Amino acid sequence: MATTTADRRMIKLAMSAPYLERDEEQALAQAWKNNKDQEARNRIAMAHMRLVVSMAGKFRNFGLPLGDLVQEGYIGLLEAAARFEPERQVRFSTYASWWIRASIQDYVLRNWSIVRGGTSSAQKALFFNLRRLRARLARGDTYLTAEAMHQEIAAALGVSTADVRTMDARLSSSDVSLQAPISSAEGEGSNRLDFLTSDAPLPDEQAEGSIDGERRHHWLHAALGQLNEREMKIIRARRLAENGATLEELGAVLGISKERVRQIENRALEKLRAVLVSKTTDFAYA
């Protein structure tokens, strides 16, 4: 009730603001543009608050408070007043309408749902015109299926049928809190969050994996320290590089045959295996 009373008071104040004649409007706009006269800008804005209230009322079906819609529209109105160019000989209301509508639309898109919708011009047009077009098609003489209706709307707005289908589903339902209680017998005393599952490891498993990974890294580093320079070069090139080198390539670099490279690689692997086995055995009995 308090919100309704505040809204009525705000609307009454807006409607009581005096209109501006064209010459007076031009003079105030020139005073703001040339002299940065804040009082002149504020008088232009207040004289057009009824325009803000009128446009805000067109967005009430989205379930947002009228007071918030008016406040956002007022922000757009002030932006229009700051940018208005009187020398173009256009009435301020015509120019301001675009800024007011844009400001309110952005607010609706940000707050209508916790799931962010599309922000492209085509997606905005779809969001704000889908219900109107759907209602108009439903009132027509020809019965249309849901898919046919989606195709008609997609053609009218220049978007894909899939986009229309997705937006229609969003507008036909509302957000559901994960804390919402479940009233079924088996879920009594629970909420939706209790039934969400995650494939991610449990915190203790994540900690264990991190510790084990770090331990294996130290073991491998220690094992590599047991190799001589040529063994290390071959192991790095063959086993640790993203694109392992072939035996022929390493043989050409080292000036030995590919069979000799294979023998050195096997010997290095045996060294590594022996060191790692001893490390894991020592850890198991620690």
Short mmCIF file of N, CA, C and O in Angstrom, two decimals, residues 10-129:
data_model
loop_
_atom_site.label_atom_id
_atom_site.label_comp_id
_atom_site.label_asym_id
_atom_site.label_seq_id
_atom_site.Cartn_x
_atom_site.Cartn_y
_atom_site.Cartn_z
N MET A 10 3.76 10.50 -6.83
CA MET A 10 4.72 10.81 -7.88
C MET A 10 4.00 11.15 -9.18
O MET A 10 4.36 12.11 -9.88
N ILE A 11 2.97 10.39 -9.50
CA ILE A 11 2.21 10.65 -10.73
C ILE A 11 1.51 12.00 -10.66
O ILE A 11 1.50 12.77 -11.62
N LYS A 12 0.95 12.30 -9.49
CA LYS A 12 0.27 13.59 -9.32
C LYS A 12 1.22 14.75 -9.49
O LYS A 12 0.90 15.77 -10.13
N LEU A 13 2.44 14.61 -8.93
CA LEU A 13 3.45 15.66 -9.07
C LEU A 13 3.86 15.83 -10.52
O LEU A 13 4.03 16.96 -11.00
N ALA A 14 4.03 14.71 -11.22
CA ALA A 14 4.44 14.78 -12.62
C ALA A 14 3.37 15.45 -13.48
O ALA A 14 3.67 16.27 -14.36
N MET A 15 2.11 15.11 -13.22
CA MET A 15 1.03 15.66 -14.02
C MET A 15 0.77 17.14 -13.73
O MET A 15 0.19 17.85 -14.56
N SER A 16 1.22 17.60 -12.57
CA SER A 16 0.99 19.01 -12.22
C SER A 16 2.07 19.93 -12.76
O SER A 16 1.95 21.16 -12.67
N ALA A 17 3.16 19.37 -13.29
CA ALA A 17 4.24 20.21 -13.83
C ALA A 17 3.74 20.98 -15.04
O ALA A 17 3.03 20.43 -15.89
N PRO A 18 4.05 22.24 -15.17
CA PRO A 18 3.53 23.06 -16.28
C PRO A 18 4.17 22.66 -17.61
O PRO A 18 5.33 22.26 -17.67
N TYR A 19 3.37 22.77 -18.67
CA TYR A 19 3.89 22.55 -20.02
C TYR A 19 4.81 23.70 -20.42
O TYR A 19 4.70 24.81 -19.88
N LEU A 20 5.67 23.41 -21.36
CA LEU A 20 6.55 24.45 -21.90
C LEU A 20 6.14 24.77 -23.33
O LEU A 20 5.93 23.86 -24.14
N GLU A 21 6.01 26.05 -23.62
CA GLU A 21 5.79 26.46 -25.00
C GLU A 21 7.08 26.23 -25.79
O GLU A 21 8.17 26.13 -25.22
N ARG A 22 6.96 26.16 -27.09
CA ARG A 22 8.12 25.85 -27.93
C ARG A 22 9.24 26.86 -27.73
O ARG A 22 10.40 26.48 -27.57
N ASP A 23 8.90 28.16 -27.70
CA ASP A 23 9.93 29.18 -27.54
C ASP A 23 10.60 29.08 -26.18
O ASP A 23 11.83 29.24 -26.07
N GLU A 24 9.81 28.82 -25.14
CA GLU A 24 10.38 28.70 -23.79
C GLU A 24 11.29 27.48 -23.71
O GLU A 24 12.36 27.53 -23.11
N GLU A 25 10.85 26.39 -24.34
CA GLU A 25 11.66 25.17 -24.35
C GLU A 25 12.99 25.42 -25.05
O GLU A 25 14.04 25.00 -24.57
N GLN A 26 12.96 26.13 -26.17
CA GLN A 26 14.18 26.44 -26.90
C GLN A 26 15.12 27.32 -26.07
O GLN A 26 16.34 27.11 -26.05
N ALA A 27 14.54 28.29 -25.37
CA ALA A 27 15.36 29.20 -24.56
C ALA A 27 16.05 28.44 -23.42
O ALA A 27 17.23 28.66 -23.13
N LEU A 28 15.32 27.54 -22.77
CA LEU A 28 15.90 26.75 -21.69
C LEU A 28 16.98 25.81 -22.21
O LEU A 28 18.04 25.64 -21.58
N ALA A 29 16.74 25.22 -23.37
CA ALA A 29 17.72 24.31 -23.95
C ALA A 29 19.00 25.06 -24.32
O ALA A 29 20.12 24.55 -24.12
N GLN A 30 18.86 26.29 -24.84
CA GLN A 30 20.02 27.09 -25.17
C GLN A 30 20.79 27.48 -23.90
O GLN A 30 22.02 27.49 -23.87
N ALA A 31 20.06 27.79 -22.83
CA ALA A 31 20.71 28.16 -21.57
C ALA A 31 21.52 26.99 -21.01
O ALA A 31 22.61 27.17 -20.46
N TRP A 32 20.98 25.79 -21.15
CA TRP A 32 21.73 24.61 -20.68
C TRP A 32 22.94 24.35 -21.57
O TRP A 32 24.05 24.13 -21.07
N LYS A 33 22.74 24.38 -22.87
CA LYS A 33 23.83 24.03 -23.78
C LYS A 33 24.95 25.06 -23.75
O LYS A 33 26.13 24.71 -23.74
N ASN A 34 24.60 26.34 -23.73
CA ASN A 34 25.61 27.39 -23.81
C ASN A 34 26.21 27.76 -22.46
O ASN A 34 27.40 28.10 -22.37
N ASN A 35 25.39 27.70 -21.41
CA ASN A 35 25.85 28.19 -20.11
C ASN A 35 25.87 27.12 -19.02
O ASN A 35 26.18 27.43 -17.86
N LYS A 36 25.47 25.89 -19.38
CA LYS A 36 25.39 24.79 -18.40
C LYS A 36 24.52 25.19 -17.21
O LYS A 36 24.85 24.93 -16.05
N ASP A 37 23.41 25.79 -17.51
CA ASP A 37 22.46 26.23 -16.48
C ASP A 37 21.67 25.02 -15.98
O ASP A 37 20.76 24.51 -16.66
N GLN A 38 22.02 24.52 -14.79
CA GLN A 38 21.38 23.33 -14.24
C GLN A 38 19.89 23.56 -14.02
O GLN A 38 19.07 22.64 -14.22
N GLU A 39 19.52 24.74 -13.61
CA GLU A 39 18.11 25.04 -13.37
C GLU A 39 17.30 24.92 -14.66
O GLU A 39 16.17 24.42 -14.67
N ALA A 40 17.89 25.36 -15.78
CA ALA A 40 17.21 25.27 -17.07
C ALA A 40 17.01 23.80 -17.46
O ALA A 40 15.93 23.41 -17.92
N ARG A 41 18.05 22.99 -17.26
CA ARG A 41 17.92 21.56 -17.58
C ARG A 41 16.86 20.90 -16.72
O ARG A 41 16.05 20.09 -17.19
N ASN A 42 16.85 21.22 -15.43
CA ASN A 42 15.88 20.61 -14.52
C ASN A 42 14.45 21.02 -14.87
O ASN A 42 13.52 20.21 -14.74
N ARG A 43 14.24 22.26 -15.32
CA ARG A 43 12.90 22.70 -15.71
C ARG A 43 12.41 21.94 -16.94
O ARG A 43 11.24 21.54 -17.02
N ILE A 44 13.32 21.70 -17.88
CA ILE A 44 12.95 20.90 -19.07
C ILE A 44 12.57 19.49 -18.65
O ILE A 44 11.56 18.93 -19.11
N ALA A 45 13.37 18.92 -17.75
CA ALA A 45 13.11 17.54 -17.31
C ALA A 45 11.78 17.44 -16.57
O ALA A 45 10.96 16.55 -16.85
N MET A 46 11.54 18.34 -15.63
CA MET A 46 10.32 18.27 -14.83
C MET A 46 9.07 18.48 -15.69
O MET A 46 8.02 17.88 -15.46
N ALA A 47 9.19 19.30 -16.71
CA ALA A 47 8.04 19.55 -17.59
C ALA A 47 7.67 18.31 -18.39
O ALA A 47 6.55 18.23 -18.93
N HIS A 48 8.58 17.36 -18.49
CA HIS A 48 8.31 16.16 -19.29
C HIS A 48 8.22 14.89 -18.44
O HIS A 48 8.28 13.78 -18.97
N MET A 49 8.06 15.04 -17.12
CA MET A 49 7.91 13.88 -16.26
C MET A 49 6.64 13.10 -16.58
O MET A 49 6.57 11.88 -16.42
N ARG A 50 5.60 13.80 -17.05
CA ARG A 50 4.37 13.09 -17.42
C ARG A 50 4.64 12.12 -18.57
O ARG A 50 4.00 11.07 -18.66
N LEU A 51 5.60 12.47 -19.45
CA LEU A 51 5.98 11.57 -20.54
C LEU A 51 6.65 10.32 -19.98
O LEU A 51 6.40 9.20 -20.45
N VAL A 52 7.48 10.49 -18.95
CA VAL A 52 8.14 9.34 -18.31
C VAL A 52 7.10 8.41 -17.68
O VAL A 52 7.15 7.19 -17.85
N VAL A 53 6.16 8.99 -16.94
CA VAL A 53 5.13 8.18 -16.28
C VAL A 53 4.30 7.42 -17.32
O VAL A 53 3.99 6.23 -17.15
N SER A 54 3.95 8.09 -18.40
CA SER A 54 3.15 7.46 -19.45
C SER A 54 3.89 6.27 -20.07
O SER A 54 3.31 5.19 -20.25
N MET A 55 5.17 6.45 -20.38
CA MET A 55 5.93 5.38 -21.01
C MET A 55 6.23 4.25 -20.02
O MET A 55 6.23 3.08 -20.38
N ALA A 56 6.47 4.60 -18.76
CA ALA A 56 6.72 3.57 -17.75
C ALA A 56 5.50 2.67 -17.58
O ALA A 56 5.63 1.46 -17.37
N GLY A 57 4.30 3.26 -17.67
CA GLY A 57 3.08 2.47 -17.51
C GLY A 57 2.93 1.39 -18.57
O GLY A 57 2.28 0.37 -18.33
N LYS A 58 3.55 1.57 -19.72
CA LYS A 58 3.45 0.57 -20.80
C LYS A 58 4.27 -0.68 -20.50
O LYS A 58 4.13 -1.69 -21.18
N PHE A 59 5.14 -0.62 -19.48
CA PHE A 59 6.01 -1.76 -19.15
C PHE A 59 5.60 -2.43 -17.83
O PHE A 59 6.33 -3.27 -17.32
N ARG A 60 4.43 -2.10 -17.31
CA ARG A 60 4.01 -2.65 -16.02
C ARG A 60 3.72 -4.15 -16.11
O ARG A 60 3.76 -4.85 -15.10
N ASN A 61 3.41 -4.65 -17.30
CA ASN A 61 3.09 -6.08 -17.43
C ASN A 61 4.27 -6.99 -17.17
O ASN A 61 4.10 -8.21 -17.09
N PHE A 62 5.46 -6.42 -17.06
CA PHE A 62 6.63 -7.24 -16.77
C PHE A 62 6.81 -7.48 -15.27
O PHE A 62 7.79 -8.10 -14.85
N GLY A 63 5.88 -6.99 -14.47
CA GLY A 63 5.87 -7.30 -13.04
C GLY A 63 6.84 -6.52 -12.19
O GLY A 63 7.11 -6.90 -11.06
N LEU A 64 7.37 -5.42 -12.71
CA LEU A 64 8.31 -4.61 -11.95
C LEU A 64 7.59 -3.39 -11.37
O LEU A 64 6.63 -2.90 -11.95
N PRO A 65 8.04 -2.88 -10.22
CA PRO A 65 7.36 -1.75 -9.57
C PRO A 65 7.33 -0.52 -10.48
O PRO A 65 8.34 -0.18 -11.11
N LEU A 66 6.19 0.13 -10.50
CA LEU A 66 6.05 1.33 -11.33
C LEU A 66 7.04 2.40 -10.90
O LEU A 66 7.62 3.10 -11.75
N GLY A 67 7.25 2.55 -9.60
CA GLY A 67 8.19 3.56 -9.12
C GLY A 67 9.59 3.35 -9.67
O GLY A 67 10.27 4.32 -10.06
N ASP A 68 10.03 2.09 -9.73
CA ASP A 68 11.36 1.80 -10.28
C ASP A 68 11.41 2.09 -11.77
O ASP A 68 12.42 2.61 -12.28
N LEU A 69 10.35 1.77 -12.48
CA LEU A 69 10.31 2.04 -13.91
C LEU A 69 10.37 3.55 -14.18
O LEU A 69 11.06 3.99 -15.10
N VAL A 70 9.65 4.32 -13.37
CA VAL A 70 9.67 5.77 -13.53
C VAL A 70 11.06 6.34 -13.24
O VAL A 70 11.56 7.22 -13.95
N GLN A 71 11.70 5.83 -12.19
CA GLN A 71 13.04 6.30 -11.85
C GLN A 71 14.02 6.04 -13.00
O GLN A 71 14.84 6.90 -13.34
N GLU A 72 13.93 4.85 -13.59
CA GLU A 72 14.81 4.55 -14.71
C GLU A 72 14.49 5.44 -15.91
O GLU A 72 15.38 5.89 -16.62
N GLY A 73 13.19 5.67 -16.13
CA GLY A 73 12.81 6.57 -17.22
C GLY A 73 13.31 7.98 -16.99
O GLY A 73 13.70 8.69 -17.94
N TYR A 74 13.32 8.41 -15.72
CA TYR A 74 13.82 9.75 -15.39
C TYR A 74 15.31 9.87 -15.69
O TYR A 74 15.79 10.93 -16.12
N ILE A 75 16.04 8.79 -15.47
CA ILE A 75 17.47 8.79 -15.83
C ILE A 75 17.63 9.02 -17.32
O ILE A 75 18.49 9.79 -17.77
N GLY A 76 16.79 8.32 -18.11
CA GLY A 76 16.84 8.53 -19.56
C GLY A 76 16.44 9.94 -19.94
O GLY A 76 17.02 10.54 -20.87
N LEU A 77 15.48 10.50 -19.20
CA LEU A 77 15.05 11.87 -19.46
C LEU A 77 16.18 12.87 -19.21
O LEU A 77 16.41 13.80 -20.00
N LEU A 78 16.90 12.69 -18.11
CA LEU A 78 18.04 13.57 -17.82
C LEU A 78 19.13 13.43 -18.88
O LEU A 78 19.77 14.42 -19.26
N GLU A 79 19.35 12.22 -19.34
CA GLU A 79 20.35 12.01 -20.39
C GLU A 79 19.93 12.74 -21.67
O GLU A 79 20.76 13.36 -22.35
N ALA A 80 18.64 12.67 -21.98
CA ALA A 80 18.14 13.37 -23.17
C ALA A 80 18.30 14.88 -23.01
O ALA A 80 18.70 15.58 -23.96
N ALA A 81 18.00 15.39 -21.81
CA ALA A 81 18.14 16.83 -21.57
C ALA A 81 19.59 17.28 -21.72
O ALA A 81 19.87 18.37 -22.23
N ALA A 82 20.51 16.45 -21.29
CA ALA A 82 21.93 16.80 -21.37
C ALA A 82 22.44 16.78 -22.81
O ALA A 82 23.35 17.52 -23.16
N ARG A 83 21.82 15.94 -23.65
CA ARG A 83 22.31 15.78 -25.03
C ARG A 83 21.49 16.56 -26.06
O ARG A 83 21.86 16.60 -27.24
N PHE A 84 20.40 17.16 -25.66
CA PHE A 84 19.50 17.80 -26.60
C PHE A 84 20.17 18.96 -27.33
O PHE A 84 20.89 19.76 -26.73
N GLU A 85 19.94 19.03 -28.65
CA GLU A 85 20.52 20.08 -29.47
C GLU A 85 19.38 20.96 -30.02
O GLU A 85 18.70 20.57 -30.98
N PRO A 86 19.14 22.11 -29.41
CA PRO A 86 17.98 22.93 -29.80
C PRO A 86 18.03 23.45 -31.23
O PRO A 86 16.98 23.72 -31.82
N GLU A 87 19.22 23.57 -31.79
CA GLU A 87 19.32 24.12 -33.15
C GLU A 87 18.73 23.19 -34.20
O GLU A 87 18.51 23.59 -35.36
N ARG A 88 18.46 21.95 -33.84
CA ARG A 88 17.85 21.02 -34.80
C ARG A 88 16.36 21.27 -34.97
O ARG A 88 15.71 20.64 -35.82
N GLN A 89 15.80 22.16 -34.16
CA GLN A 89 14.39 22.54 -34.28
C GLN A 89 13.44 21.34 -34.14
O GLN A 89 12.44 21.22 -34.85
N VAL A 90 13.77 20.47 -33.21
CA VAL A 90 12.92 19.31 -32.90
C VAL A 90 12.40 19.48 -31.49
O VAL A 90 13.15 19.91 -30.59
N ARG A 91 11.12 19.16 -31.27
CA ARG A 91 10.58 19.27 -29.93
C ARG A 91 11.29 18.27 -29.00
O ARG A 91 11.60 17.14 -29.37
N PHE A 92 11.50 18.71 -27.78
CA PHE A 92 12.25 17.89 -26.83
C PHE A 92 11.55 16.56 -26.55
O PHE A 92 12.20 15.54 -26.39
N SER A 93 10.24 16.55 -26.50
CA SER A 93 9.51 15.32 -26.20
C SER A 93 9.79 14.24 -27.24
O SER A 93 9.90 13.06 -26.91
N THR A 94 9.90 14.65 -28.50
CA THR A 94 10.20 13.68 -29.57
C THR A 94 11.58 13.07 -29.37
O THR A 94 11.77 11.85 -29.50
N TYR A 95 12.53 13.90 -29.04
CA TYR A 95 13.91 13.43 -28.83
C TYR A 95 14.01 12.59 -27.56
O TYR A 95 14.66 11.55 -27.53
N ALA A 96 13.36 13.05 -26.50
CA ALA A 96 13.50 12.38 -25.20
C ALA A 96 12.84 11.01 -25.17
O ALA A 96 13.24 10.13 -24.40
N SER A 97 11.81 10.82 -25.99
CA SER A 97 11.09 9.54 -25.97
C SER A 97 12.02 8.37 -26.18
O SER A 97 11.89 7.31 -25.53
N TRP A 98 12.97 8.51 -27.10
CA TRP A 98 13.90 7.39 -27.38
C TRP A 98 14.74 7.08 -26.16
O TRP A 98 14.92 5.91 -25.80
N TRP A 99 15.28 8.10 -25.50
CA TRP A 99 16.14 7.88 -24.34
C TRP A 99 15.36 7.29 -23.17
O TRP A 99 15.86 6.42 -22.45
N ILE A 100 14.15 7.77 -22.96
CA ILE A 100 13.33 7.24 -21.87
C ILE A 100 13.02 5.77 -22.10
O ILE A 100 13.17 4.93 -21.20
N ARG A 101 12.58 5.45 -23.31
CA ARG A 101 12.25 4.05 -23.62
C ARG A 101 13.47 3.15 -23.50
O ARG A 101 13.39 2.05 -22.93
N ALA A 102 14.62 3.61 -24.00
CA ALA A 102 15.83 2.80 -23.94
C ALA A 102 16.24 2.53 -22.50
O ALA A 102 16.64 1.42 -22.14
N SER A 103 16.14 3.54 -21.64
CA SER A 103 16.53 3.38 -20.24
C SER A 103 15.61 2.40 -19.52
O SER A 103 16.06 1.53 -18.76
N ILE A 104 14.31 2.49 -19.77
CA ILE A 104 13.35 1.58 -19.13
C ILE A 104 13.54 0.17 -19.65
O ILE A 104 13.51 -0.81 -18.89
N GLN A 105 13.74 0.02 -20.95
CA GLN A 105 13.94 -1.31 -21.52
C GLN A 105 15.18 -1.99 -20.94
O GLN A 105 15.16 -3.18 -20.62
N ASP A 106 16.26 -1.24 -20.81
CA ASP A 106 17.47 -1.81 -20.24
C ASP A 106 17.22 -2.27 -18.80
O ASP A 106 17.71 -3.33 -18.38
N TYR A 107 16.47 -1.48 -18.05
CA TYR A 107 16.15 -1.86 -16.67
C TYR A 107 15.31 -3.13 -16.63
O TYR A 107 15.57 -4.03 -15.82
N VAL A 108 14.33 -3.24 -17.50
CA VAL A 108 13.49 -4.44 -17.55
C VAL A 108 14.32 -5.66 -17.89
O VAL A 108 14.19 -6.72 -17.27
N LEU A 109 15.19 -5.54 -18.88
CA LEU A 109 16.03 -6.67 -19.28
C LEU A 109 16.96 -7.10 -18.16
O LEU A 109 17.24 -8.29 -17.99
N ARG A 110 17.44 -6.15 -17.36
CA ARG A 110 18.36 -6.49 -16.27
C ARG A 110 17.65 -7.13 -15.09
O ARG A 110 18.25 -7.93 -14.36
N ASN A 111 16.38 -6.79 -14.89
CA ASN A 111 15.72 -7.18 -13.65
C ASN A 111 14.52 -8.10 -13.81
O ASN A 111 14.00 -8.60 -12.82
N TRP A 112 14.06 -8.33 -15.03
CA TRP A 112 12.89 -9.18 -15.22
C TRP A 112 13.17 -10.61 -14.80
O TRP A 112 12.32 -11.30 -14.24
N SER A 113 14.38 -11.08 -15.04
CA SER A 113 14.73 -12.46 -14.71
C SER A 113 16.18 -12.50 -14.26
O SER A 113 17.01 -11.68 -14.68
N ILE A 114 16.51 -13.48 -13.39
CA ILE A 114 17.90 -13.65 -12.97
C ILE A 114 18.73 -14.23 -14.10
O ILE A 114 19.96 -14.18 -14.06
N VAL A 115 18.06 -14.80 -15.11
CA VAL A 115 18.76 -15.32 -16.30
C VAL A 115 18.84 -14.20 -17.32
O VAL A 115 17.81 -13.67 -17.76
N ARG A 116 20.05 -13.83 -17.67
CA ARG A 116 20.23 -12.68 -18.57
C ARG A 116 19.78 -13.04 -19.98
O ARG A 116 20.18 -14.05 -20.54
N GLY A 117 18.94 -12.18 -20.55
CA GLY A 117 18.49 -12.40 -21.91
C GLY A 117 19.44 -11.78 -22.91
O GLY A 117 20.45 -11.17 -22.57
N GLY A 118 19.10 -11.94 -24.20
CA GLY A 118 19.95 -11.37 -25.24
C GLY A 118 19.92 -9.85 -25.19
O GLY A 118 18.91 -9.24 -24.84
N THR A 119 21.02 -9.22 -25.55
CA THR A 119 21.11 -7.77 -25.51
C THR A 119 21.27 -7.16 -26.90
O THR A 119 21.43 -5.95 -27.01
N SER A 120 21.22 -7.97 -27.95
CA SER A 120 21.29 -7.41 -29.30
C SER A 120 19.96 -6.73 -29.61
O SER A 120 18.94 -6.94 -28.95
N SER A 121 19.97 -5.87 -30.63
CA SER A 121 18.74 -5.15 -30.98
C SER A 121 17.64 -6.11 -31.39
O SER A 121 16.46 -5.90 -31.06
N ALA A 122 18.00 -7.20 -32.09
CA ALA A 122 17.00 -8.18 -32.51
C ALA A 122 16.40 -8.90 -31.32
O ALA A 122 15.18 -9.13 -31.25
N GLN A 123 17.24 -9.26 -30.34
CA GLN A 123 16.74 -9.94 -29.15
C GLN A 123 15.88 -9.02 -28.29
O GLN A 123 14.89 -9.45 -27.71
N LYS A 124 16.25 -7.75 -28.21
CA LYS A 124 15.42 -6.80 -27.48
C LYS A 124 14.06 -6.65 -28.14
O LYS A 124 13.02 -6.62 -27.46
N ALA A 125 14.05 -6.55 -29.46
CA ALA A 125 12.78 -6.43 -30.19
C ALA A 125 11.91 -7.66 -29.95
O ALA A 125 10.70 -7.56 -29.77
N LEU A 126 12.55 -8.83 -29.91
CA LEU A 126 11.81 -10.07 -29.67
C LEU A 126 11.23 -10.08 -28.27
O LEU A 126 10.07 -10.43 -28.06
N PHE A 127 12.02 -9.67 -27.28
CA PHE A 127 11.58 -9.69 -25.89
C PHE A 127 10.37 -8.78 -25.68
O PHE A 127 9.39 -9.15 -25.03
N PHE A 128 10.41 -7.57 -26.25
CA PHE A 128 9.37 -6.58 -25.97
C PHE A 128 8.18 -6.67 -26.92
O PHE A 128 7.16 -6.03 -26.68
N ASN A 129 8.27 -7.45 -28.01
CA ASN A 129 7.17 -7.50 -28.97
C ASN A 129 6.54 -8.88 -29.10
O ASN A 129 5.50 -9.02 -29.76
#
